[in-house]
PDB file of C-alpha atoms in Angstrom:
ATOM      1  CA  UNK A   1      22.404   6.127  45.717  1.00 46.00           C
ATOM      2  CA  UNK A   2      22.232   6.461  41.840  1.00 50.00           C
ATOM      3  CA  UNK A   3      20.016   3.107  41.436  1.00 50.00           C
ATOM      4  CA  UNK A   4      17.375   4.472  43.557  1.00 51.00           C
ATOM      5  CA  UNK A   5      16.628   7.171  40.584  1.00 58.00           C
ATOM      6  CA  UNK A   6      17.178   4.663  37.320  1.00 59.00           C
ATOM      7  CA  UNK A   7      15.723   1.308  37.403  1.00 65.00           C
ATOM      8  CA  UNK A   8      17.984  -0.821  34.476  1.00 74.00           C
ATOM      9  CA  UNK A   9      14.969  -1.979  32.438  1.00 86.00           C
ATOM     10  CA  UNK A  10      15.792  -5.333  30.468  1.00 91.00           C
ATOM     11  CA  UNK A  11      13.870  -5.814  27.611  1.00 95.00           C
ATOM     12  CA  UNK A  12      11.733  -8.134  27.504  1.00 95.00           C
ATOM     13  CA  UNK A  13       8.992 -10.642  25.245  1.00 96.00           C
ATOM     14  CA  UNK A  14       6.017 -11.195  26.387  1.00 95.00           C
ATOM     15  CA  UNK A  15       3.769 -14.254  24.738  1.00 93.00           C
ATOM     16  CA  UNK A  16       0.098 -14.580  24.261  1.00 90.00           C
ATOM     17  CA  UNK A  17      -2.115 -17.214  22.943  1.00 87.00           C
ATOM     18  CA  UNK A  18      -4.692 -14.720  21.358  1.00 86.00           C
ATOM     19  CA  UNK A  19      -4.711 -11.668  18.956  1.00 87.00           C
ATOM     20  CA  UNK A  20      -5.679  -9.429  22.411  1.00 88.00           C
ATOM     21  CA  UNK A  21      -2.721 -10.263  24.532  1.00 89.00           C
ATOM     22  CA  UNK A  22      -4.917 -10.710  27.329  1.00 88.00           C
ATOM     23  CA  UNK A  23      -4.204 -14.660  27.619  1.00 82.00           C
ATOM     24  CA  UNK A  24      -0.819 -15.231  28.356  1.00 84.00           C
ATOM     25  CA  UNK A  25       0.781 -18.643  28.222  1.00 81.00           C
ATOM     26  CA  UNK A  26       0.803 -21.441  31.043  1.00 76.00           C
ATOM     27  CA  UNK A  27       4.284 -21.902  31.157  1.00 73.00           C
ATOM     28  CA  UNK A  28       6.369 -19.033  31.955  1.00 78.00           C
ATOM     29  CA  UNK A  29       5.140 -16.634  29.799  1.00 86.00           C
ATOM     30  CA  UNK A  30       7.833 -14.253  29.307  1.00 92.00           C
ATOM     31  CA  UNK A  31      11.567 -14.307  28.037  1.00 94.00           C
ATOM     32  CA  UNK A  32      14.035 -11.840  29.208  1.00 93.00           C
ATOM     33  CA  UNK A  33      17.047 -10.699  27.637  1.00 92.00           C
ATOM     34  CA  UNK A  34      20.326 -11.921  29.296  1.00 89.00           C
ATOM     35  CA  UNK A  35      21.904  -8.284  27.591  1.00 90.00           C
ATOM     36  CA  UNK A  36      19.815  -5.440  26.534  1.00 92.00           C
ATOM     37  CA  UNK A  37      20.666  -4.692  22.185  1.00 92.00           C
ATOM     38  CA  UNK A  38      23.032  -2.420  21.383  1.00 91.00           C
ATOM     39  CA  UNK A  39      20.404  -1.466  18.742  1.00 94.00           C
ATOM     40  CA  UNK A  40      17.374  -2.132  16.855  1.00 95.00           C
ATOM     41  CA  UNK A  41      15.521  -1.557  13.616  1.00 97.00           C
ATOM     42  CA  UNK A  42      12.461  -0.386  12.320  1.00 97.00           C
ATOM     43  CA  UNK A  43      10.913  -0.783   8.973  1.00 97.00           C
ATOM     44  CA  UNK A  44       8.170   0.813   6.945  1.00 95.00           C
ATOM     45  CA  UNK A  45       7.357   0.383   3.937  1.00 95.00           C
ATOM     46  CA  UNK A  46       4.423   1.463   1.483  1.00 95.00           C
ATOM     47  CA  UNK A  47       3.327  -0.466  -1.603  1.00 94.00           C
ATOM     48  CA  UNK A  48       2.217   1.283  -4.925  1.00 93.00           C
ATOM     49  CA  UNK A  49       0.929   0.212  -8.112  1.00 88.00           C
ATOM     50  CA  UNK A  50       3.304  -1.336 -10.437  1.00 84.00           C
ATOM     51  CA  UNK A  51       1.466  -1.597 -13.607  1.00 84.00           C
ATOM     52  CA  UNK A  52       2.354   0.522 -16.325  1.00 81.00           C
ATOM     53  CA  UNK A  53       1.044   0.970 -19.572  1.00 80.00           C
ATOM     54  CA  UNK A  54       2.736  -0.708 -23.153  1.00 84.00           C
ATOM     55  CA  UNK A  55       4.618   1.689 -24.692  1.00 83.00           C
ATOM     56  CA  UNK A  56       4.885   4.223 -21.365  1.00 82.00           C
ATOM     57  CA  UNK A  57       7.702   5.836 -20.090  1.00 83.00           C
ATOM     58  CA  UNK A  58       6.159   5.749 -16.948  1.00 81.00           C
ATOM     59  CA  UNK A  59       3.350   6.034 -14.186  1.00 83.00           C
ATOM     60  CA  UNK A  60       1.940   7.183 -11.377  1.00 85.00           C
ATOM     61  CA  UNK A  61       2.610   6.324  -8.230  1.00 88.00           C
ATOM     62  CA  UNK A  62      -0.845   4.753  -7.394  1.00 90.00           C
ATOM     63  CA  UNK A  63      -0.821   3.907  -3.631  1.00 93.00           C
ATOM     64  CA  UNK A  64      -1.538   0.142  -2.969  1.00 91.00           C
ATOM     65  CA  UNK A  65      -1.117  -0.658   0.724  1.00 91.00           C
ATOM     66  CA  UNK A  66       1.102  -0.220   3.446  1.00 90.00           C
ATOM     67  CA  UNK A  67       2.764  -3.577   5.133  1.00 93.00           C
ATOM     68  CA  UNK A  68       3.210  -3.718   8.813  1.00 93.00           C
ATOM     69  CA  UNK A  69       6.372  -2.291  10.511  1.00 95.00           C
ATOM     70  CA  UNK A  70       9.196  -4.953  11.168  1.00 97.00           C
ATOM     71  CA  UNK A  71      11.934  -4.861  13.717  1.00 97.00           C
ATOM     72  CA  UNK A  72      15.124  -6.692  13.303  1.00 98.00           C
ATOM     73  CA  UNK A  73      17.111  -7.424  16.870  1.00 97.00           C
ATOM     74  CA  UNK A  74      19.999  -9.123  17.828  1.00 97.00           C
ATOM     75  CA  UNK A  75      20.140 -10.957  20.931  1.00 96.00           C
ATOM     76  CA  UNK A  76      23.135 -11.970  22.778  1.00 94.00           C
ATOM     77  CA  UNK A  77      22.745 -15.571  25.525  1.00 93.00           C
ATOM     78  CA  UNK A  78      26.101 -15.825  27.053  1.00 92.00           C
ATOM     79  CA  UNK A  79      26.687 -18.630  29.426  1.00 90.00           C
ATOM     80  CA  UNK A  80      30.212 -17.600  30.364  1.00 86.00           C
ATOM     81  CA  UNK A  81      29.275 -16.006  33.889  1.00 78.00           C
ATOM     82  CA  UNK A  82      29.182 -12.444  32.462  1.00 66.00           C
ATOM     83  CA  UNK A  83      27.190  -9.827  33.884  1.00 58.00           C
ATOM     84  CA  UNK A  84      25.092  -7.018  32.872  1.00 53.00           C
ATOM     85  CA  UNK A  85      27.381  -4.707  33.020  1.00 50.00           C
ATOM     86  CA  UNK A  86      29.435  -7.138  30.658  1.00 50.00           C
ATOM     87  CA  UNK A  87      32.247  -8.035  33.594  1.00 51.00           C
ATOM     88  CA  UNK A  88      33.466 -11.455  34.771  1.00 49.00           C
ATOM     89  CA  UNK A  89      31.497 -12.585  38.313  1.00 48.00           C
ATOM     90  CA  UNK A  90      34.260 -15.646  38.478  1.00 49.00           C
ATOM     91  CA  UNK A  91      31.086 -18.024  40.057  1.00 50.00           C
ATOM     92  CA  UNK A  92      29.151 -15.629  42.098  1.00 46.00           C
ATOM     93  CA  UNK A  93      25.800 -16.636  40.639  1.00 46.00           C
ATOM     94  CA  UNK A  94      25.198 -19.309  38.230  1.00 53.00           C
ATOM     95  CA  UNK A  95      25.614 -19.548  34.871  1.00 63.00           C
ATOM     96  CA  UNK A  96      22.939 -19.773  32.251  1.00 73.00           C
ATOM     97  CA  UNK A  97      22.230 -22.520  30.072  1.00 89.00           C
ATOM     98  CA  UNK A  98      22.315 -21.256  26.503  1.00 94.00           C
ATOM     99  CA  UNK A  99      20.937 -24.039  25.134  1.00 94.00           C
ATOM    100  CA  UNK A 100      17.790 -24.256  27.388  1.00 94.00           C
ATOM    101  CA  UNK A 101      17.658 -20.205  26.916  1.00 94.00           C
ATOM    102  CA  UNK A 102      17.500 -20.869  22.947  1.00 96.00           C
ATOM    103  CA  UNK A 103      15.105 -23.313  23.581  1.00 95.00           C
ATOM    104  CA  UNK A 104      12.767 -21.127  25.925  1.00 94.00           C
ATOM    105  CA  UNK A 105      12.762 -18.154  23.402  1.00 96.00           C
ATOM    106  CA  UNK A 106      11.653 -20.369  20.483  1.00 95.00           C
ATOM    107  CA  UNK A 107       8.832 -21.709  22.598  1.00 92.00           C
ATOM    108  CA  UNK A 108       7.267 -18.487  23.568  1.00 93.00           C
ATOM    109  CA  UNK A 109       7.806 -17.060  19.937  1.00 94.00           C
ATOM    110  CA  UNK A 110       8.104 -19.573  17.731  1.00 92.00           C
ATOM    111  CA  UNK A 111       5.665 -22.677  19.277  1.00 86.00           C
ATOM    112  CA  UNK A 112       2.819 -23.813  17.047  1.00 82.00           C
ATOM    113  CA  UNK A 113      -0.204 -23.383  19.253  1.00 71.00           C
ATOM    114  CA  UNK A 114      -1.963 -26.571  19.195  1.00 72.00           C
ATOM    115  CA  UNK A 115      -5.345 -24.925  19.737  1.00 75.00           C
ATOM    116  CA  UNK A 116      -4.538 -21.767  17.494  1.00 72.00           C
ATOM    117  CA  UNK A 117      -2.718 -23.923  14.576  1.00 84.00           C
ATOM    118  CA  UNK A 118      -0.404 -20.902  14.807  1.00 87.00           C
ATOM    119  CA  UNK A 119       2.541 -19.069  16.497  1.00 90.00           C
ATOM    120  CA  UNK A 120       1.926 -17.256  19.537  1.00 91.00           C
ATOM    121  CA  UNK A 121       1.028 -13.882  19.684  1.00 92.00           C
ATOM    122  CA  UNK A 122       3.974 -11.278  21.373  1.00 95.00           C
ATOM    123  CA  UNK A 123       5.079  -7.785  22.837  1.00 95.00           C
ATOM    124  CA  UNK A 124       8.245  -7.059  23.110  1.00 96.00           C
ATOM    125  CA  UNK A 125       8.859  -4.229  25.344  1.00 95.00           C
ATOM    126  CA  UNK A 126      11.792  -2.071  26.299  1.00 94.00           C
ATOM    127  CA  UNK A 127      12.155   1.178  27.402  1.00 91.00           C
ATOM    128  CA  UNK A 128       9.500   3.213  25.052  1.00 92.00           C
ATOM    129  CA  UNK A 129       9.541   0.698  22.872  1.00 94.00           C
ATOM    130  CA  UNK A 130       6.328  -1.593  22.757  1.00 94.00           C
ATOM    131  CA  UNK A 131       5.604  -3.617  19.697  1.00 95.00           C
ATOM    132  CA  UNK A 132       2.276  -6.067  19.354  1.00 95.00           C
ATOM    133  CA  UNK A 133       4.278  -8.353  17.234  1.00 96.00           C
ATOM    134  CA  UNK A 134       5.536 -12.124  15.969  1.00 96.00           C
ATOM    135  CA  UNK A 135       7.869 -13.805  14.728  1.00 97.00           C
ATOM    136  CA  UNK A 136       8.471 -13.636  11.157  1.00 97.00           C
ATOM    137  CA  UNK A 137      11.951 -15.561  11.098  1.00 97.00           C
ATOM    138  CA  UNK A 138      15.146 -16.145  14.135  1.00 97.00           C
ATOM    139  CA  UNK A 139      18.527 -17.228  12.973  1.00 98.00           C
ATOM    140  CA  UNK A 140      20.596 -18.526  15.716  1.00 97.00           C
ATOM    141  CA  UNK A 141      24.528 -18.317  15.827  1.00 97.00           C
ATOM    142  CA  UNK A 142      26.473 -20.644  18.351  1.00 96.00           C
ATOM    143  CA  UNK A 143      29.549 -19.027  18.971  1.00 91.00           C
ATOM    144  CA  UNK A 144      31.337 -20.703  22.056  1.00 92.00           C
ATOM    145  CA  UNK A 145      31.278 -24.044  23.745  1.00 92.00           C
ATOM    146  CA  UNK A 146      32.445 -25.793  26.707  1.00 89.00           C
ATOM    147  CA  UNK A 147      35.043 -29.106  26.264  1.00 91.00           C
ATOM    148  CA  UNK A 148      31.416 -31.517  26.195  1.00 91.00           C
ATOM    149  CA  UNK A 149      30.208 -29.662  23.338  1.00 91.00           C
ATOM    150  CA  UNK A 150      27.200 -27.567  24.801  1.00 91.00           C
ATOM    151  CA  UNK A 151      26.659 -24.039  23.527  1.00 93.00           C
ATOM    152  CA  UNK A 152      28.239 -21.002  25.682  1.00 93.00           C
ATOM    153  CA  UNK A 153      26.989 -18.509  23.942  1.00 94.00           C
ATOM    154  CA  UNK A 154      24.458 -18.294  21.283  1.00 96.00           C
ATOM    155  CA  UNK A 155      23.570 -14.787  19.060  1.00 96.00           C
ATOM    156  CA  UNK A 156      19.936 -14.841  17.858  1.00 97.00           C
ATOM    157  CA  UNK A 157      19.284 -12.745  15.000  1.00 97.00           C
ATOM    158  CA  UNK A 158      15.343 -11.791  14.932  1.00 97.00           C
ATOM    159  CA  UNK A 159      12.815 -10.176  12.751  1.00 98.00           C
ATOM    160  CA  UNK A 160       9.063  -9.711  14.382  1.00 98.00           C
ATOM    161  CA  UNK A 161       6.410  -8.233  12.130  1.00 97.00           C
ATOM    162  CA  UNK A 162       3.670  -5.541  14.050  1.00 95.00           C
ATOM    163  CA  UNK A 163       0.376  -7.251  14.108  1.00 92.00           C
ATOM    164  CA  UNK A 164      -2.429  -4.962  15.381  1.00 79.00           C
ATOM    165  CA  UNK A 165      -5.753  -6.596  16.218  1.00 69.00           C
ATOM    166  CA  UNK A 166      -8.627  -5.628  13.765  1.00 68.00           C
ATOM    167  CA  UNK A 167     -10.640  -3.186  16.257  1.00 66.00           C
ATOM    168  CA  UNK A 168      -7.165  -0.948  16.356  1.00 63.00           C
ATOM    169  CA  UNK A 169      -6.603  -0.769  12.946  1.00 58.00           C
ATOM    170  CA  UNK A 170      -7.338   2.318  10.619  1.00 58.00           C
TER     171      UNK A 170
END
């Protein structure tokens, strides 16, 4: 009766091929995550000034520019069988392929754009949370694998940098 009143939102990556996100991309153009984060985080930062006159003690703090916001995530692919809910389903329904997973999140966010010369353009979206975005760098940890070798669970370890088209800047 309880999951008629909360829907379990996944988040999720959306991919684009222009600055408007109206285009999305031919092939499937999302990726979802196989576990929602246990967290996420934010960065701001603001640049000032840094020159100083010779012979100064110091200066003021002359504002320079502010660099977009950047969110660091770690994702978790698991090819074991588990579940959302992070328990065993012993074969009910089948397992993912990390390695194909891997491969599918680097294509939607990480795929030069032949046309574009460039990566794609995202939002990632969960919960509250939706970021106009791309990738600025993934690191991928393989942590398990079966007895041929192949990847049964991967960790990917990403930072996206907010990109706001020019009519929605300030």
């Amino acid at each position: 009766m309880l999951s008629s009143f909360f829907k379990y939102e996944k988040l999720l990556i959306r991919s684009y091929t222009d600055i408007t996100r109206k285009n999305k991309v031919n092939e499937p153009s999302s990726f979802e995550a196989m576990f929602n984060p246990e967290s996420y985080a934010m960065s701001y930062q603001n640049v000032y000034d840094p020159k100083q006159g010779i012979n100064t003690s110091g200066t003021a703090a002359r504002y320079s520019m502010t660099r977009p916001e950047t969110l660091n995530i770690k994702l978790l692919l698991d090819g074991n069988g588990l579940t959302n809910s992070g328990i065993m389903d012993f074969g009910l329904t089948q397992k993912k392929n990390v390695y194909d997973e891997v491969q599918h999140f680097l294509q939607l966010t990480n795929h030069m754009d032949g046309k574009e010369h460039e990566p794609r353009y995202l939002i990632l979206k969960w919960g509250k949370l939706i970021f106009d975005c791309r990738l600025a760098s993934v690191n991928i940890s393989y942590t398990q694998f079966d007895e041929s070798g192949a990847p049964l669970r991967a960790e990917l370890d990403a930072e996206f940098i907010g990109d706001v088209e020019l009519s929605k800047r300030l």
